[in-house]
Short mmCIF file of C-alpha atoms and ligand atoms in Angstrom, two decimals:
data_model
loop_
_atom_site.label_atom_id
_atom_site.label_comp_id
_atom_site.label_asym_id
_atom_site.label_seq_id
_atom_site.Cartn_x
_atom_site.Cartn_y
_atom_site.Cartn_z
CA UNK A 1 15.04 171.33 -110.19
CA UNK A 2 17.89 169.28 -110.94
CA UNK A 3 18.69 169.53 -114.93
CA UNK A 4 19.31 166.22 -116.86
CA UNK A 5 21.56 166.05 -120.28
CA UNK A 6 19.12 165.94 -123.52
CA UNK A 7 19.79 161.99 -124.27
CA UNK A 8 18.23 162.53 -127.63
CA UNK A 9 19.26 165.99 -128.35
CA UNK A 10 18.66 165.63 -132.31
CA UNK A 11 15.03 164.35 -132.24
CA UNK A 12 14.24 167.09 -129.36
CA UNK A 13 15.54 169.75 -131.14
CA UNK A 14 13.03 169.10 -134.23
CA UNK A 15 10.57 168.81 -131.37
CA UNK A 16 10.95 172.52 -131.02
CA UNK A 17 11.29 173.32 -134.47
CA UNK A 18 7.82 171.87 -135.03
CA UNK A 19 5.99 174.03 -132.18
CA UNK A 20 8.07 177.01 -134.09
CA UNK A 21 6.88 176.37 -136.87
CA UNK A 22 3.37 175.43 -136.60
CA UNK A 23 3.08 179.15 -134.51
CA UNK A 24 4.08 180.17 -138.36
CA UNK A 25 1.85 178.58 -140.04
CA UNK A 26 -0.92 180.39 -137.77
CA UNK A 27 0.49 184.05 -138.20
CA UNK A 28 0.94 183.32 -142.32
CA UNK A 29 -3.13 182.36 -142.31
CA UNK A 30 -4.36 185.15 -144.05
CA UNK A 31 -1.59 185.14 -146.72
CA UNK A 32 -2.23 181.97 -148.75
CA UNK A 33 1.67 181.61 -149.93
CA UNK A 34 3.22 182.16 -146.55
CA UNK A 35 0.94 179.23 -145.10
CA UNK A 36 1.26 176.77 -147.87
CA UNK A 37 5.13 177.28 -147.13
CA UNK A 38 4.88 176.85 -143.70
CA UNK A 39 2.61 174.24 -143.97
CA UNK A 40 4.74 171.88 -146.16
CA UNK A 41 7.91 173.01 -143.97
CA UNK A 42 5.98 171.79 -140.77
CA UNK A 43 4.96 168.55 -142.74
CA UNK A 44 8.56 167.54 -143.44
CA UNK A 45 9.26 168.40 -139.86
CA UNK A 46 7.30 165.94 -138.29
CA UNK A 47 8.51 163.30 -140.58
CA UNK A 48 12.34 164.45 -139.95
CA UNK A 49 11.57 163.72 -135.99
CA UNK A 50 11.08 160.14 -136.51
CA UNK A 51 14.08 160.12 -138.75
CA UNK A 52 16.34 161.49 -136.14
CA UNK A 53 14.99 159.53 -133.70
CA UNK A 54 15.89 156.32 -135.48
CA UNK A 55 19.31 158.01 -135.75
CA UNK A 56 19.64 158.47 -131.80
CA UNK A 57 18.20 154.57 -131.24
CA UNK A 58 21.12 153.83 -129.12
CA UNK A 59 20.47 156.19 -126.18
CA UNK A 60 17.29 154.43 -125.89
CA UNK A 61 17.21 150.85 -124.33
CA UNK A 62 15.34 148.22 -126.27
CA UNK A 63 14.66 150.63 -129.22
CA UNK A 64 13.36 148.07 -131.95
CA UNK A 65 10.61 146.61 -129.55
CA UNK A 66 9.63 150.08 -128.21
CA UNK A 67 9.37 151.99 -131.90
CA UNK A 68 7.56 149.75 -133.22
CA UNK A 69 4.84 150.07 -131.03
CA UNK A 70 4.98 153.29 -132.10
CA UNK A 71 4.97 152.58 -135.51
CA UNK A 72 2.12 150.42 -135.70
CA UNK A 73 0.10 153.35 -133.85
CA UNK A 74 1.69 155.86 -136.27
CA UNK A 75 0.10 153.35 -139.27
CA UNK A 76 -3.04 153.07 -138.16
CA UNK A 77 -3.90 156.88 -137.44
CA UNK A 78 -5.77 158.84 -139.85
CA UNK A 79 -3.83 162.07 -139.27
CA UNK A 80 -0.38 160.64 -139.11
CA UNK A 81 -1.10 158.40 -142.33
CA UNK A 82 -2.26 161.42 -143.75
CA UNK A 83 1.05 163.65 -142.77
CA UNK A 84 2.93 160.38 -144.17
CA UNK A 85 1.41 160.57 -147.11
CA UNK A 86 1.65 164.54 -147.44
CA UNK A 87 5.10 164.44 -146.98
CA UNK A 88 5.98 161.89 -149.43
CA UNK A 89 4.10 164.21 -152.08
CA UNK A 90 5.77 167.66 -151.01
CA UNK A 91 9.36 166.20 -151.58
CA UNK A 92 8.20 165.13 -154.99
CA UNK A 93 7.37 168.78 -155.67
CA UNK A 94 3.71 168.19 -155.75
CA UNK A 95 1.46 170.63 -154.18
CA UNK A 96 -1.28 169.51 -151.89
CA UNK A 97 -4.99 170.63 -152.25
CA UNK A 98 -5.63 172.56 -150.09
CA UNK A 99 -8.63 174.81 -149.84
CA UNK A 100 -9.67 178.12 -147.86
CA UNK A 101 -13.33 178.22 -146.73
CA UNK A 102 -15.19 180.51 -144.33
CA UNK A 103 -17.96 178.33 -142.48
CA UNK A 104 -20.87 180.78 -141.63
CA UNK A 105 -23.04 180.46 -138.57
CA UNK A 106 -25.99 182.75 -138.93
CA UNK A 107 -27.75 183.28 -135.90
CA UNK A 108 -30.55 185.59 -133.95
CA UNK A 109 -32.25 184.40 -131.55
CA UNK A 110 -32.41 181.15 -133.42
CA UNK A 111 -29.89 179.37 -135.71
CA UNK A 112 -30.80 181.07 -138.70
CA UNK A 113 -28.41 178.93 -141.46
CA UNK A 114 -24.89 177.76 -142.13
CA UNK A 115 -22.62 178.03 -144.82
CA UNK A 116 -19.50 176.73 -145.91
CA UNK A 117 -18.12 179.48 -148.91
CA UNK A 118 -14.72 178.28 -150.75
CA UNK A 119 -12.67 181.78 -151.10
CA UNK A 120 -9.02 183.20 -150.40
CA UNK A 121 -8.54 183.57 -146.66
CA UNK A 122 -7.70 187.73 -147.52
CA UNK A 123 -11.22 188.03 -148.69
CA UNK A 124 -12.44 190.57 -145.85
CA UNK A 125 -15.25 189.90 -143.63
CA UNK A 126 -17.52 192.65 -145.14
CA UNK A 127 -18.00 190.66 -148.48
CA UNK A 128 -18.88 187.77 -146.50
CA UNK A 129 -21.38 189.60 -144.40
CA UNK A 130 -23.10 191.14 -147.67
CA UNK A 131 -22.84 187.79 -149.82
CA UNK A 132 -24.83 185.88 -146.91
CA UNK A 133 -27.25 189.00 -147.16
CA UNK A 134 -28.06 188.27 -150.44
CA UNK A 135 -28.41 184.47 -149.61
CA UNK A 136 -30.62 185.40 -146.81
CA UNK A 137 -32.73 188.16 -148.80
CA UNK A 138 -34.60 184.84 -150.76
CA UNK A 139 -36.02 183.50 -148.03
CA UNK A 140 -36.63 186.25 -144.86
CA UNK A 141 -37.77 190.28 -144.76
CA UNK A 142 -35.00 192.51 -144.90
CA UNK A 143 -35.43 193.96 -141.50
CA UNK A 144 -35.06 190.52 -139.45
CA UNK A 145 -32.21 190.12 -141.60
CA UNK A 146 -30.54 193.09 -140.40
CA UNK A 147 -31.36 192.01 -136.80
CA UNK A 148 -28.85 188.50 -137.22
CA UNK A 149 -24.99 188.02 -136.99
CA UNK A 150 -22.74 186.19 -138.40
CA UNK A 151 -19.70 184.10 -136.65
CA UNK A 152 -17.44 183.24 -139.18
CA UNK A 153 -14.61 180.85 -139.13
CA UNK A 154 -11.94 180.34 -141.40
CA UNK A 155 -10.43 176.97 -142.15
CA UNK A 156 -7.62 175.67 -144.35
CA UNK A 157 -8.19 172.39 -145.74
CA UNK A 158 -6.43 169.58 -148.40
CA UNK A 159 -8.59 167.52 -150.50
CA UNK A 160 -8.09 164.06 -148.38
CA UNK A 161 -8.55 165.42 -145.22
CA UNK A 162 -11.68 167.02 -145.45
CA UNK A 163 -13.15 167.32 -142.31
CA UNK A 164 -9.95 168.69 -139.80
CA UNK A 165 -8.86 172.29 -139.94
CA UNK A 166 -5.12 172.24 -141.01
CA UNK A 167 -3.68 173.85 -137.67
CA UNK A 168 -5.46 171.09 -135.67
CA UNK A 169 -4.49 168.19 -138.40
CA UNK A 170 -0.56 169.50 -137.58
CA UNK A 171 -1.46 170.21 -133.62
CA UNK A 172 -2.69 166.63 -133.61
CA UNK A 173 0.94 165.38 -135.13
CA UNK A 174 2.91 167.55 -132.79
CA UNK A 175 0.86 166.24 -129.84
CA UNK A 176 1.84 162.35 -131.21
CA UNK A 177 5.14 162.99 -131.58
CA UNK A 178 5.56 164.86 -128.86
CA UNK A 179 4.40 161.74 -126.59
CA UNK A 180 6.96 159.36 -128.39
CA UNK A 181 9.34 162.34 -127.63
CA UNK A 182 8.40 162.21 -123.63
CA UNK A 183 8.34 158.55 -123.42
CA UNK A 184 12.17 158.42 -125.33
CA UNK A 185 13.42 160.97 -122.74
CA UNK A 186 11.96 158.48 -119.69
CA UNK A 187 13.27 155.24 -121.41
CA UNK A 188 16.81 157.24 -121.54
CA UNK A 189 16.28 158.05 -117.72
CA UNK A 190 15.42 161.82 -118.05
CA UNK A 191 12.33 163.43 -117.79
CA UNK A 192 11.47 166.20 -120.62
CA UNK A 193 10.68 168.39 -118.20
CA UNK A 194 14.36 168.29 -116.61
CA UNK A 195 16.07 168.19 -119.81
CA UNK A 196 18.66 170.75 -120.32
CA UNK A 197 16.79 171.47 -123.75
CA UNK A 198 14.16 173.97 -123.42
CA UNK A 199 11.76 175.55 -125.83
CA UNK A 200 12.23 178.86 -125.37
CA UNK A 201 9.82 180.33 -127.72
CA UNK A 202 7.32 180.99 -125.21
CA UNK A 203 6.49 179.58 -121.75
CA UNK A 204 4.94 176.00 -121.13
CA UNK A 205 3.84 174.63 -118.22
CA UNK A 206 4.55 171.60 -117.18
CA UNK A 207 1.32 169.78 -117.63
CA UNK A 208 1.50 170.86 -121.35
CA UNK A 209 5.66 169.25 -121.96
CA UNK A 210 4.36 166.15 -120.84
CA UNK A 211 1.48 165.78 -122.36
CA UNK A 212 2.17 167.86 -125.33
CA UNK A 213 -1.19 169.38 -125.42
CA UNK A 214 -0.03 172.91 -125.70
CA UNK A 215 -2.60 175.58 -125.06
CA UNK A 216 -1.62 177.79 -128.12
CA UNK A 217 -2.77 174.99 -130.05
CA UNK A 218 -6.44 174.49 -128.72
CA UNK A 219 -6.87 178.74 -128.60
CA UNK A 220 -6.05 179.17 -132.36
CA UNK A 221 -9.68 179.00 -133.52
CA UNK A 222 -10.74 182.62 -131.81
CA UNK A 223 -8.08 183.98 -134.27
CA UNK A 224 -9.54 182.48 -136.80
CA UNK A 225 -12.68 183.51 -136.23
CA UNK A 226 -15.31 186.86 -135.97
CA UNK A 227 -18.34 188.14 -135.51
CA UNK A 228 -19.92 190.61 -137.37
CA UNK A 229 -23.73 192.37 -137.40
CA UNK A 230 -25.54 191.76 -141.05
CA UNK A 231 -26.52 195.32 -140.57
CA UNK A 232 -23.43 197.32 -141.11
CA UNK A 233 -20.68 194.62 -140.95
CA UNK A 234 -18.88 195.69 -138.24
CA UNK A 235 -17.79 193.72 -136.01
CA UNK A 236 -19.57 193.31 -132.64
CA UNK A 237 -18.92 192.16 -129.07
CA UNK A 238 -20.99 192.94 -125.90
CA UNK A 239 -19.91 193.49 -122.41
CA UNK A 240 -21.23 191.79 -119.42
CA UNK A 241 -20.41 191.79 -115.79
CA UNK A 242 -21.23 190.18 -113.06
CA UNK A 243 -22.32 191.72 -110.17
CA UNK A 244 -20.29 190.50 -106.89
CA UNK A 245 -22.66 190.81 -103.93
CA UNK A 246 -21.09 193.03 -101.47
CA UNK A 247 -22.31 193.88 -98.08
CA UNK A 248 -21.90 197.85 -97.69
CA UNK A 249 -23.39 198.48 -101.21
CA UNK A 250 -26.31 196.46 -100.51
CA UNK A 251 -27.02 198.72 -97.45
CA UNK A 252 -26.81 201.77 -99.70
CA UNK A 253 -29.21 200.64 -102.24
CA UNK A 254 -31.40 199.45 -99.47
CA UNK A 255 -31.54 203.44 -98.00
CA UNK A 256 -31.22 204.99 -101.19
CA UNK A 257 -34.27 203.30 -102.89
CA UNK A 258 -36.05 203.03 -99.52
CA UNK A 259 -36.07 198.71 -99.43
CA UNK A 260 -37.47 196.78 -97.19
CA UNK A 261 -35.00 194.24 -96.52
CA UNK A 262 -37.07 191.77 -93.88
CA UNK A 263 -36.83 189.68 -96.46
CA UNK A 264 -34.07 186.30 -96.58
CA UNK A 265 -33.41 185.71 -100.84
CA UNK A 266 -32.07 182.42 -100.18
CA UNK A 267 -35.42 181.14 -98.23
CA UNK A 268 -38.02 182.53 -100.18
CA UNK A 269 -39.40 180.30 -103.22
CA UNK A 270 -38.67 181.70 -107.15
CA UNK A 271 -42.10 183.52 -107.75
CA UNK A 272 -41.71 184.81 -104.55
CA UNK A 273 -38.72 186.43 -104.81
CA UNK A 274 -39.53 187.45 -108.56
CA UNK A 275 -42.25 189.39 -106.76
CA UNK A 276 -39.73 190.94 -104.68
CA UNK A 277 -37.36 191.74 -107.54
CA UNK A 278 -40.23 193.63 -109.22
CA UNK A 279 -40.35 195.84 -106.61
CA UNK A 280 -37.31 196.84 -105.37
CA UNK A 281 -36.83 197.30 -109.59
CA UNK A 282 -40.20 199.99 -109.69
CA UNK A 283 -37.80 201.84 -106.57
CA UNK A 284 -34.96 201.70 -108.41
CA UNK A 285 -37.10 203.31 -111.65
CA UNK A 286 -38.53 206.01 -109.32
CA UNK A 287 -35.30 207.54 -108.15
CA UNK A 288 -33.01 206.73 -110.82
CA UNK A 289 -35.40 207.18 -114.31
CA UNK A 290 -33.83 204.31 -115.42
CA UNK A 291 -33.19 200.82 -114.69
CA UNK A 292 -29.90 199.12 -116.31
CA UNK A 293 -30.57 195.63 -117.85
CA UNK A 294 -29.95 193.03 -115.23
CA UNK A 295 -30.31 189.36 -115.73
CA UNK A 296 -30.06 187.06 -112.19
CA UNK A 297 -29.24 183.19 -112.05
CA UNK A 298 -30.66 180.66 -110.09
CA UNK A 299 -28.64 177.92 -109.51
CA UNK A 300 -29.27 175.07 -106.50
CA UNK A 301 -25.33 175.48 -105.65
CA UNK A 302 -24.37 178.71 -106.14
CA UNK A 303 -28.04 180.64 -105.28
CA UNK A 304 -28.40 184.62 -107.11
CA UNK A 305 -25.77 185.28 -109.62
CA UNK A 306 -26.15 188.93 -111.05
CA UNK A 307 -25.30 190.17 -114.52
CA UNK A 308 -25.35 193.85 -115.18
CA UNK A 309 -25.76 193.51 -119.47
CA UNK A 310 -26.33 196.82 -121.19
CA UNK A 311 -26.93 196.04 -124.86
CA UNK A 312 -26.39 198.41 -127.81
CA UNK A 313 -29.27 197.06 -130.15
CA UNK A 314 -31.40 193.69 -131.12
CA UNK A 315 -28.03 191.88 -132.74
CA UNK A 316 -25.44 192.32 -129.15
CA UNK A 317 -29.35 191.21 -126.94
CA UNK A 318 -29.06 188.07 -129.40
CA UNK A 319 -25.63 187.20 -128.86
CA UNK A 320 -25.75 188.12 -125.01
CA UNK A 321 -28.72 185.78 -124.98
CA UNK A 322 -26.64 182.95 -126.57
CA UNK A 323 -23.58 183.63 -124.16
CA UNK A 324 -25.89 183.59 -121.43
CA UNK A 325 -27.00 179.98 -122.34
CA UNK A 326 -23.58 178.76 -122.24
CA UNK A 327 -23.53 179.89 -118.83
CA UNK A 328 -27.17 178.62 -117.77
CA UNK A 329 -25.65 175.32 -119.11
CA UNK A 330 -22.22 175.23 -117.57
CA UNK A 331 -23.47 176.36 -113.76
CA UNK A 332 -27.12 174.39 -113.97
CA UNK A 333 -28.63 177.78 -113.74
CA UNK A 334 -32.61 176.61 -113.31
CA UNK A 335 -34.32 180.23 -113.20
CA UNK A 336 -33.65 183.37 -114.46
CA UNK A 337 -34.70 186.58 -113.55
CA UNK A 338 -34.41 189.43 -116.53
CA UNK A 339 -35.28 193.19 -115.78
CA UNK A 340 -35.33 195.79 -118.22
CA UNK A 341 -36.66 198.82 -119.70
CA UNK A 342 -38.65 198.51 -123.11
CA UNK A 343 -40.80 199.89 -125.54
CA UNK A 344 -43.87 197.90 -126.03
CA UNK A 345 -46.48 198.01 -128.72
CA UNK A 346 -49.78 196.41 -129.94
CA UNK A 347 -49.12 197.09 -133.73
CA UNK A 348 -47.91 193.97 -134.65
CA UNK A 349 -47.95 194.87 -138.44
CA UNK A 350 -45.40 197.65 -138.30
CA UNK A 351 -42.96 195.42 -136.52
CA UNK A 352 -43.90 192.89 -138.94
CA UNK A 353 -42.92 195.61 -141.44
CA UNK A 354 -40.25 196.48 -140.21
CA UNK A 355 -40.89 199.53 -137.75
CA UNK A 356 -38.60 199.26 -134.60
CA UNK A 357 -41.34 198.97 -131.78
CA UNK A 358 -39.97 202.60 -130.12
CA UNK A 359 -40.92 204.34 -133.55
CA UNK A 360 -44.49 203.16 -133.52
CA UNK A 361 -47.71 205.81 -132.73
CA UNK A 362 -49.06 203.53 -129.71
CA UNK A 363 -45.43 202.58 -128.14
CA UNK A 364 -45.54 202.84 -124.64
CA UNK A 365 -42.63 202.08 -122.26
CA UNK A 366 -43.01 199.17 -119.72
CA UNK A 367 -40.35 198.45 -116.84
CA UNK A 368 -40.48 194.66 -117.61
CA UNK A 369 -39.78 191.89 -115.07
CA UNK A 370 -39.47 188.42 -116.16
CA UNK A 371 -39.18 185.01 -114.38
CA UNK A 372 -38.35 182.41 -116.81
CA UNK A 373 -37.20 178.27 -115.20
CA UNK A 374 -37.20 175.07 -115.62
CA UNK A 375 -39.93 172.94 -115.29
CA UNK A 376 -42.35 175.35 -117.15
CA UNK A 377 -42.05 178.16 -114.46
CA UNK A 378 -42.67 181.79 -116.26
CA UNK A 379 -44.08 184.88 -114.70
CA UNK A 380 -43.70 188.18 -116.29
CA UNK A 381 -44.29 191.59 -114.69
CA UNK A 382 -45.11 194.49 -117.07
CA UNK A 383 -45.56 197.97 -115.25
CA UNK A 384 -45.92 200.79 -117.93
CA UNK A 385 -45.09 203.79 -117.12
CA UNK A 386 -44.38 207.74 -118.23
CA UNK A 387 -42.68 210.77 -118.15
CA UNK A 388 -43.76 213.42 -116.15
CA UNK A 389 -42.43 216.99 -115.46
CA UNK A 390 -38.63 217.22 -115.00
CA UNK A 391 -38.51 213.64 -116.21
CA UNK A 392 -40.49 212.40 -113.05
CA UNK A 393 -41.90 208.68 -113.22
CA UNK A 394 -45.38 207.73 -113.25
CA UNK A 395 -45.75 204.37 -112.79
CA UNK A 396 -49.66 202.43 -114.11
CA UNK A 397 -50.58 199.49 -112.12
CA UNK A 398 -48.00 196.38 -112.69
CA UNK A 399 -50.03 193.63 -114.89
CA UNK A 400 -49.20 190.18 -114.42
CA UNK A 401 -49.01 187.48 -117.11
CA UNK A 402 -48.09 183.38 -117.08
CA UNK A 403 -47.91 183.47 -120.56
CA UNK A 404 -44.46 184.21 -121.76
CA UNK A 405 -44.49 182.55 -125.10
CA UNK A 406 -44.03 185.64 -126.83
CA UNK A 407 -40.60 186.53 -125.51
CA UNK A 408 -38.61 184.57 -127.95
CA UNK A 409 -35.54 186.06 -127.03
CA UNK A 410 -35.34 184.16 -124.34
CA UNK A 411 -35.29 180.80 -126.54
CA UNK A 412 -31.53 179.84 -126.44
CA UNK A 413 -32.01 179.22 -122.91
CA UNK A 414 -35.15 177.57 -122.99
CA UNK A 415 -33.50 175.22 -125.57
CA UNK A 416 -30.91 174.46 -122.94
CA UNK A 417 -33.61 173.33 -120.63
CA UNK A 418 -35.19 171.35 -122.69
CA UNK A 419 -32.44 169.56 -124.31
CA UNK A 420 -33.28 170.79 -127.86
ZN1 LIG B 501 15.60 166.43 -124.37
ZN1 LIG B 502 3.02 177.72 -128.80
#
């Protein structure tokens, strides 16, 4: 590509200073000095764009008529009035109010509670965790508290900007300025993305120079955020795959668990198939003593999708259950199929007490097959079964059930479904 000279070299080169400097204002988060500096630094360097610019008004044809456009935009947006305003108050050596909160979104299989806590951003997660335990401990048993997570966010505010995060507020400014920026380059007969200046500090594509939406910017708030278990405080993530169908695997399973495959997937109707599922998944039991969890999505466009989801415990089942939403949402998934291995019980008080359901005297384990779509579809297939000699499965007779109101883990989708 054919490189044009920088017609407004000053005003492009604070351009770059700003994306600098707002990438310092995100690594100086945690240390409450180091952003405020940054912060008020970046501030001033939005406001010293325009100023250059008005300096370099003669490269640009028309100038007066075209700025103040700008201007009246500039006047008449909440952010920008805001970094006006900001700016005017950090040269007079006053500090702004800003404020470090965590926001706190409890969850299990339902949206347990939010918080907003004012602390120092160096406050470690831990303390969080055990402060929203002791919130919690008023209102729900100990064990079910144990069970939830917490995502927590940090955010940097200032007293008249309440509502924006303060690396969003400035990524907003950068993106405004950076349009006046690309529109100053065309006027001058050069396009930003041919301009001998370049911003070296990482690469951008080309999409984000011209419309100065810059993907650091919209990725900052997984830095900013965790997740942690209220059980130990550690944080936790979960691992899922999916499962690409593939042709000379399929005809191994098919011989090593002794399927019948006369059977098209794609033709046969959900409960149907479910059937199916449930037993090719007592095979699989039979010759392998286990069966890994496996969730499968329905979806009119894209048929079977399968994802192999081993879970450590209750909390990493919850938040697999809430990713899995996301993507029952985002492909118009309208059935699942779950199968798994559990522990089932009829002592309902224990649990209620706090007894994990394998440590109960009746437990029994159950090779569990569930159906759950829209429209009210919901089959579930329970076979219980035990241990023989050398491990060797003994499966009971599979009982069938409509009603699946008990499994609420399964509620984050449902929600999805039914729009609430
Ligand atoms: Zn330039
Ligand atoms: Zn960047």
């Amino acid at each position: 590509m054919e490189k044009t000279a920088c017609p407004i070299l000053n005003t492009h080169k604070r351009l770059i200073e700003i994306h600098r400097l707002w990438h310092q204002c995100l690594d100086n988060y945690f240390d409450p000095e180091g952003f405020r500096t940054n912060l008020n630094a970046t501030i001033q360097a939005l406001r010293n764009l325009t100023f250059a610019l008005q300096n370099e008004k003669n490269a640009i044809p028309e100038f007066d008529d075209w700025y103040s456009q700008w201007q009246q935009k500039m006047g008449d947006d909440e952010i920008l009035s805001w970094l006006n305003k900001s700016r005017v108050k950090i040269v007079h050596q006053k500090d702004l109010e800003t404020k470090s909160i965590a926001r706190v979104e409890i969850k299990s299989y339902l949206d347990i509670a939010n918080l907003e806590i004012e602390l120092p951003p160096f406050i470690p997660s831990e303390i969080i965790g055990s402060e929203c335990v002791s919130l919690l401990s008023k209102k729900y048993p100990n064990n079910k508290i144990k069970e939830c997570y917490a995502v927590i966010e940090r955010r940097w505010t200032e007293a008249k900007l309440p509502n924006w995060e303060l690396l969003d507020a400035l990524a907003y400014g950068f993106k405004f300025l950076s349009n006046i920026v690309v529109e100053a380059h065309e006027k001058a007969n050069c396009q930003s993305v041919t301009c001998t200046l370049g911003d070296s500090l990482h690469t951008l594509t080309e999409e984000e120079i011209v419309t100065g939406d810059y993907s650091c910017m919209n990725t900052q708030q997984e830095i900013r955020s965790s997740t942690i278990t209220l059980s130990d405080f550690a944080t936790v993530s979960f691992d899922y795959k999916e499962v690409k169908f593939k042709e000379d695997i399929a005809k191994k399973a098919v011989k090593r668990y002794k399927i019948n495959n006369q059977f098209n997937r794609y033709e046969m109707g959900l409960l149907e198939y479910s059937e199916k599922v449930n037993d090719i998944a007592k095979k699989v039991l039979l010759k392998d003593k286990y069966h890994r969890q496996i969730f499968m999505l329905h979806s009119p466009s894209r048929k079977w999708e399968i994802i192999d989801a081993e879970v450590e415990n209750q909390t990493s089942k919850f938040m697999l259950m809430s990713e899995l939403a996301k993507l029952v949402k985002k492909n118009e998934v309208d059935a699942i199929i779950h199968i798994s291995e559990a522990w089932l019980t009829q002592d309902i008080d224990a649990v209620a007490n706090g007894t994990a359901v394998s440590e109960t005297d009746d437990r029994r384990e159950a090779l569990c097959v569930s159906i759950i779509g829209k429209n009210n579809i919901g089959k579930s297939y329970t076979t219980f079964f035990k241990r023989g000699l050398l491990g060797k499965i003994i499966l009971s007779e599979t009982e069938i059930s409509d009603n699946l109101g008990e499994l609420n883990y399964l509620n984050p989708i449902r929600r999805i479904w039914t729009g609430n």
